[in-house]
Amino acid sequence: MDMNGVSFSYGKRTVFEGADLVLEPGNIYGLLGLNGAGKSTLLRILSGLLFPDSGRVRILGQEPARRAPGFLSRMFMLSEALHLPAIRDREYISRLAPFYPNFDRTLLERLLRELEVPRRQKLSTLSLGERKKFHLAFGLACQTPLLFLDEPSNGLDIPSKGMFRRLLVEALTEEQIIIIATHQAKDVETLIDRILILHEGHFVLHRSVPEVSASLQFTLETTPSERTFPGPLHMEPVPGGFACVRAQENAGDGHLDLELLFKAVIENPGTFARLFPME
């Protein structure tokens, strides 16, 4: 999957400006950004729901904007806003499953049981969390090479979030690309393989979790640390002291706090561009 020089605007508001991106199969990508940074827009461009103003997008050898049936059958997108129809689950499954050649009905039934989704009632009557779990189970059962998830943990309770993480890891194959766009950094911190951060129309960080955690230290310090050298990339008060992010090459202990990392990147995009040049 690759984007080359992609630009996109909503009227006079520029979302992307000459953005480049290459994604490899066998990875779960965590896509982070401020409100309005373009996370949902990116997923819509990759799925062919929006068309770039300029630039090129190629996925599985095709242009998503063409919305070819052969492409759509290999892609599934879970949107943040779910509007499931007023039909029962079995009717929904019988109507949509034939569009996906690798659909596994046995897997779907197992996922629905594990996620404790109510059955034999109209999907429109389900709660937000239940609708989210039904759609997630259906998407995993489609077994598509491309799986785009927009705020998938919104509406899920704590046990369901844990099960969501487990099921997603179990579902990943070496041929699959999964992108999770989220504001809930803690929900995906232990799930993702690679980190994508969008800021001001560009990808300012695109690195694997081990690469990032090996070059940064996430520490709890009891005294303000601006006076020490090198200074922190981000610091905030927490119970017991100050949570800090510091650049320290080859000194990381493998721990990663995704929320603190995101704040540090947004505050210091130039520094992170030097620490982690875009690949």
Short mmCIF file of C-alpha atoms in Angstrom, two decimals, residues 6-279:
data_model
loop_
_atom_site.label_atom_id
_atom_site.label_comp_id
_atom_site.label_asym_id
_atom_site.label_seq_id
_atom_site.Cartn_x
_atom_site.Cartn_y
_atom_site.Cartn_z
CA VAL A 6 -1.42 13.03 -1.87
CA SER A 7 -3.19 16.32 -1.21
CA PHE A 8 -6.77 16.74 -0.04
CA SER A 9 -8.87 19.67 1.12
CA TYR A 10 -12.36 20.35 2.38
CA GLY A 11 -13.00 23.64 0.65
CA LYS A 12 -10.31 26.02 1.84
CA ARG A 13 -9.18 23.76 4.70
CA THR A 14 -6.18 21.65 3.71
CA VAL A 15 -6.02 18.21 5.34
CA PHE A 16 -3.14 16.63 3.41
CA GLU A 17 -0.45 18.38 1.43
CA GLY A 18 1.85 16.17 -0.61
CA ALA A 19 1.64 13.31 1.90
CA ASP A 20 3.63 10.12 1.30
CA LEU A 21 3.06 6.80 3.03
CA VAL A 22 4.04 3.16 2.54
CA LEU A 23 2.43 0.42 4.63
CA GLU A 24 3.53 -3.20 4.78
CA PRO A 25 1.41 -6.34 5.34
CA GLY A 26 1.59 -8.19 8.64
CA ASN A 27 1.33 -5.05 10.78
CA ILE A 28 -1.22 -3.35 13.01
CA TYR A 29 -0.79 0.41 12.61
CA GLY A 30 -1.89 2.86 15.29
CA LEU A 31 -2.98 6.11 13.62
CA LEU A 32 -2.95 9.11 15.96
CA GLY A 33 -3.61 12.81 15.46
CA LEU A 34 -5.36 15.84 16.91
CA ASN A 35 -9.04 16.42 16.22
CA GLY A 36 -9.35 17.36 12.57
CA ALA A 37 -5.87 16.13 11.68
CA GLY A 38 -7.29 13.82 9.01
CA LYS A 39 -7.39 10.33 10.55
CA SER A 40 -10.89 9.50 9.33
CA THR A 41 -10.21 11.29 6.05
CA LEU A 42 -7.17 9.09 5.46
CA LEU A 43 -9.20 5.91 6.00
CA ARG A 44 -11.86 7.18 3.61
CA ILE A 45 -9.25 7.93 0.95
CA LEU A 46 -7.69 4.49 1.37
CA SER A 47 -11.10 2.83 1.12
CA GLY A 48 -12.14 4.87 -1.94
CA LEU A 49 -14.88 6.86 -0.22
CA LEU A 50 -12.99 10.13 -0.83
CA PHE A 51 -10.83 11.10 -3.80
CA PRO A 52 -7.48 12.92 -3.47
CA ASP A 53 -7.20 16.35 -5.05
CA SER A 54 -3.79 15.29 -6.36
CA GLY A 55 -1.30 12.48 -5.93
CA ARG A 56 -1.64 8.72 -6.25
CA VAL A 57 -2.91 5.92 -4.03
CA ARG A 58 -2.23 2.27 -4.91
CA ILE A 59 -3.47 -0.61 -2.77
CA LEU A 60 -3.37 -4.27 -3.79
CA GLY A 61 -2.41 -3.08 -7.27
CA GLN A 62 -5.53 -0.93 -7.63
CA GLU A 63 -6.72 2.64 -7.18
CA PRO A 64 -9.26 2.72 -4.33
CA ALA A 65 -11.17 5.59 -5.95
CA ARG A 66 -12.29 3.27 -8.74
CA ARG A 67 -14.26 1.23 -6.17
CA ALA A 68 -13.78 -1.93 -8.22
CA PRO A 69 -15.65 -4.96 -6.82
CA GLY A 70 -12.41 -6.92 -6.65
CA PHE A 71 -10.95 -4.25 -4.39
CA LEU A 72 -14.02 -3.76 -2.21
CA SER A 73 -14.24 -7.49 -1.52
CA ARG A 74 -10.72 -7.35 -0.03
CA MET A 75 -11.31 -4.35 2.23
CA PHE A 76 -13.46 -3.80 5.31
CA MET A 77 -13.93 -0.51 7.14
CA LEU A 78 -15.53 -0.02 10.54
CA SER A 79 -16.65 3.61 10.75
CA GLU A 80 -16.86 5.58 13.97
CA ALA A 81 -20.52 6.37 13.32
CA LEU A 82 -22.40 3.09 12.96
CA HIS A 83 -25.81 3.10 11.29
CA LEU A 84 -26.88 -0.53 11.15
CA PRO A 85 -30.23 -1.20 9.44
CA ALA A 86 -33.45 -2.23 11.18
CA ILE A 87 -33.04 -5.89 10.25
CA ARG A 88 -32.06 -8.94 12.27
CA ASP A 89 -28.47 -10.15 12.40
CA ARG A 90 -29.02 -13.26 10.28
CA GLU A 91 -30.57 -11.21 7.48
CA TYR A 92 -27.68 -8.74 7.59
CA ILE A 93 -25.16 -11.60 7.41
CA SER A 94 -26.94 -13.36 4.55
CA ARG A 95 -27.07 -10.12 2.53
CA LEU A 96 -23.49 -8.94 3.00
CA ALA A 97 -21.36 -12.05 3.56
CA PRO A 98 -21.48 -13.13 -0.12
CA PHE A 99 -19.51 -10.00 -1.07
CA TYR A 100 -16.47 -11.32 0.81
CA PRO A 101 -14.93 -14.47 -0.71
CA ASN A 102 -13.03 -15.42 2.47
CA PHE A 103 -15.96 -14.90 4.83
CA ASP A 104 -15.96 -17.46 7.66
CA ARG A 105 -19.42 -17.96 9.18
CA THR A 106 -18.10 -20.34 11.85
CA LEU A 107 -15.59 -17.71 12.94
CA LEU A 108 -18.32 -15.06 13.04
CA GLU A 109 -20.52 -17.16 15.30
CA ARG A 110 -17.61 -17.75 17.67
CA LEU A 111 -16.75 -14.06 17.79
CA LEU A 112 -20.34 -13.04 18.44
CA ARG A 113 -20.51 -15.52 21.33
CA GLU A 114 -17.22 -14.34 22.83
CA LEU A 115 -18.23 -10.70 22.53
CA GLU A 116 -21.65 -11.52 24.00
CA VAL A 117 -23.60 -9.78 21.24
CA PRO A 118 -27.38 -10.20 21.64
CA ARG A 119 -28.94 -12.28 18.85
CA ARG A 120 -32.26 -12.49 17.05
CA GLN A 121 -33.17 -8.83 17.42
CA LYS A 122 -33.02 -5.90 15.04
CA LEU A 123 -29.52 -4.46 14.81
CA SER A 124 -30.86 -0.92 15.12
CA THR A 125 -32.07 -1.70 18.66
CA LEU A 126 -28.61 -2.66 19.92
CA SER A 127 -26.64 -0.29 22.14
CA LEU A 128 -23.64 1.55 20.71
CA GLY A 129 -21.24 -0.96 22.28
CA GLU A 130 -23.25 -3.93 21.00
CA ARG A 131 -23.42 -2.48 17.48
CA LYS A 132 -19.67 -1.86 17.59
CA LYS A 133 -19.00 -5.45 18.68
CA PHE A 134 -21.30 -6.89 16.01
CA HIS A 135 -19.65 -4.87 13.26
CA LEU A 136 -16.17 -5.72 14.55
CA ALA A 137 -16.99 -9.44 14.62
CA PHE A 138 -18.40 -9.25 11.10
CA GLY A 139 -15.31 -7.39 9.85
CA LEU A 140 -12.92 -9.94 11.35
CA ALA A 141 -14.96 -12.80 9.87
CA CYS A 142 -14.61 -11.23 6.40
CA GLN A 143 -10.86 -11.99 6.63
CA THR A 144 -9.93 -9.21 4.22
CA PRO A 145 -6.31 -8.21 3.52
CA LEU A 146 -7.25 -4.64 4.51
CA LEU A 147 -9.02 -3.80 7.75
CA PHE A 148 -9.60 -0.13 8.63
CA LEU A 149 -10.96 0.63 12.12
CA ASP A 150 -12.05 4.16 13.03
CA GLU A 151 -12.30 4.61 16.83
CA PRO A 152 -13.12 0.91 17.35
CA SER A 153 -12.98 1.02 21.17
CA ASN A 154 -15.48 3.87 21.56
CA GLY A 155 -18.58 2.54 23.28
CA LEU A 156 -16.88 -0.61 24.57
CA ASP A 157 -16.69 -1.37 28.28
CA ILE A 158 -13.40 -2.38 29.91
CA PRO A 159 -13.80 -6.19 29.51
CA SER A 160 -14.86 -5.75 25.88
CA LYS A 161 -11.80 -3.58 25.15
CA GLY A 162 -9.54 -6.34 26.43
CA MET A 163 -11.34 -8.92 24.31
CA PHE A 164 -11.18 -6.62 21.28
CA ARG A 165 -7.39 -6.45 21.61
CA ARG A 166 -7.05 -10.22 21.94
CA LEU A 167 -9.32 -11.01 18.99
CA LEU A 168 -7.57 -8.52 16.74
CA VAL A 169 -4.13 -9.97 17.48
CA GLU A 170 -5.46 -13.48 16.86
CA ALA A 171 -6.93 -12.38 13.53
CA LEU A 172 -3.80 -10.72 12.09
CA THR A 173 -2.08 -12.64 9.29
CA GLU A 174 1.17 -11.98 7.44
CA GLU A 175 -0.84 -10.81 4.42
CA GLN A 176 -3.02 -8.35 6.31
CA ILE A 177 -2.76 -4.62 7.00
CA ILE A 178 -4.80 -3.29 9.93
CA ILE A 179 -5.06 0.45 10.61
CA ILE A 180 -6.61 1.66 13.86
CA ALA A 181 -7.43 5.37 13.97
CA THR A 182 -8.05 6.40 17.55
CA HIS A 183 -7.94 9.04 20.25
CA GLN A 184 -7.85 6.31 22.88
CA ALA A 185 -4.10 5.75 22.91
CA LYS A 186 -4.18 3.54 26.03
CA ASP A 187 -6.62 1.16 24.33
CA VAL A 188 -4.16 0.25 21.55
CA GLU A 189 -0.81 0.76 23.30
CA THR A 190 -0.08 -2.98 23.66
CA LEU A 191 -1.75 -3.89 20.37
CA ILE A 192 -0.01 -2.00 17.60
CA ASP A 193 3.24 -2.83 15.80
CA ARG A 194 3.85 0.54 14.18
CA ILE A 195 2.95 4.13 15.07
CA LEU A 196 1.62 6.70 12.59
CA ILE A 197 1.14 10.29 13.75
CA LEU A 198 -0.56 12.88 11.54
CA HIS A 199 0.07 16.56 12.13
CA GLU A 200 -0.55 19.62 9.97
CA GLY A 201 -1.04 17.72 6.74
CA HIS A 202 1.92 15.36 7.05
CA PHE A 203 2.99 12.16 8.75
CA VAL A 204 5.44 13.32 11.38
CA LEU A 205 6.17 9.88 12.82
CA HIS A 206 6.09 6.46 11.18
CA ARG A 207 8.12 3.94 13.13
CA SER A 208 7.86 0.56 14.78
CA VAL A 209 7.16 0.36 18.49
CA PRO A 210 10.61 -1.18 19.24
CA GLU A 211 12.38 1.60 17.31
CA VAL A 212 10.60 4.30 19.28
CA SER A 213 10.90 2.66 22.69
CA ALA A 214 14.62 2.01 22.14
CA SER A 215 15.34 5.70 21.57
CA LEU A 216 13.14 7.30 24.21
CA GLN A 217 12.79 7.07 27.96
CA PHE A 218 9.44 7.43 29.72
CA THR A 219 10.19 8.26 33.33
CA LEU A 220 8.50 9.35 36.54
CA GLU A 221 10.59 12.06 38.17
CA THR A 222 9.96 13.62 41.56
CA THR A 223 11.26 17.11 40.77
CA PRO A 224 10.74 19.45 37.82
CA SER A 225 13.22 18.38 35.18
CA GLU A 226 13.55 21.36 32.83
CA ARG A 227 16.87 22.17 34.50
CA THR A 228 18.48 18.84 33.63
CA PHE A 229 20.19 18.17 30.31
CA PRO A 230 18.99 17.12 27.90
CA GLY A 231 15.61 18.59 28.73
CA PRO A 232 12.43 16.56 28.38
CA LEU A 233 10.53 16.45 25.11
CA HIS A 234 7.37 16.47 27.19
CA MET A 235 6.66 16.80 30.88
CA GLU A 236 3.40 16.83 32.81
CA PRO A 237 2.45 16.61 36.50
CA VAL A 238 1.09 13.27 37.70
CA PRO A 239 0.54 11.78 41.16
CA GLY A 240 3.99 11.31 42.69
CA GLY A 241 5.89 13.71 40.48
CA PHE A 242 6.27 14.42 36.77
CA ALA A 243 5.87 12.11 33.77
CA CYS A 244 8.65 12.85 31.29
CA VAL A 245 9.65 11.82 27.79
CA ARG A 246 13.37 12.08 27.03
CA ALA A 247 15.44 11.30 23.99
CA GLN A 248 18.22 8.92 24.98
CA GLU A 249 19.58 6.78 22.18
CA ASN A 250 20.06 3.08 22.95
CA ALA A 251 18.97 3.66 26.53
CA GLY A 252 15.29 2.82 26.28
CA ASP A 253 13.97 0.01 28.47
CA GLY A 254 11.29 -1.08 26.03
CA HIS A 255 8.50 0.74 27.87
CA LEU A 256 6.24 2.90 25.71
CA ASP A 257 3.59 5.34 26.89
CA LEU A 258 1.72 6.07 23.67
CA GLU A 259 -0.24 9.00 25.08
CA LEU A 260 2.90 10.75 26.33
CA LEU A 261 4.66 9.99 23.06
CA PHE A 262 1.86 11.61 21.09
CA LYS A 263 2.00 14.77 23.20
CA ALA A 264 5.78 14.94 22.82
CA VAL A 265 5.59 14.60 19.03
CA ILE A 266 2.91 17.28 18.66
CA GLU A 267 4.92 19.67 20.85
CA ASN A 268 8.25 18.95 19.11
CA PRO A 269 7.63 17.84 15.50
CA GLY A 270 11.01 19.19 14.34
CA THR A 271 12.91 17.30 17.02
CA PHE A 272 11.15 14.06 16.17
CA ALA A 273 11.82 14.62 12.47
CA ARG A 274 15.54 14.58 13.35
CA LEU A 275 15.24 11.64 15.74
CA PHE A 276 13.11 9.55 13.41
CA PRO A 277 13.48 10.67 9.77
CA MET A 278 10.55 9.57 7.64
CA GLU A 279 11.29 6.31 5.88
#
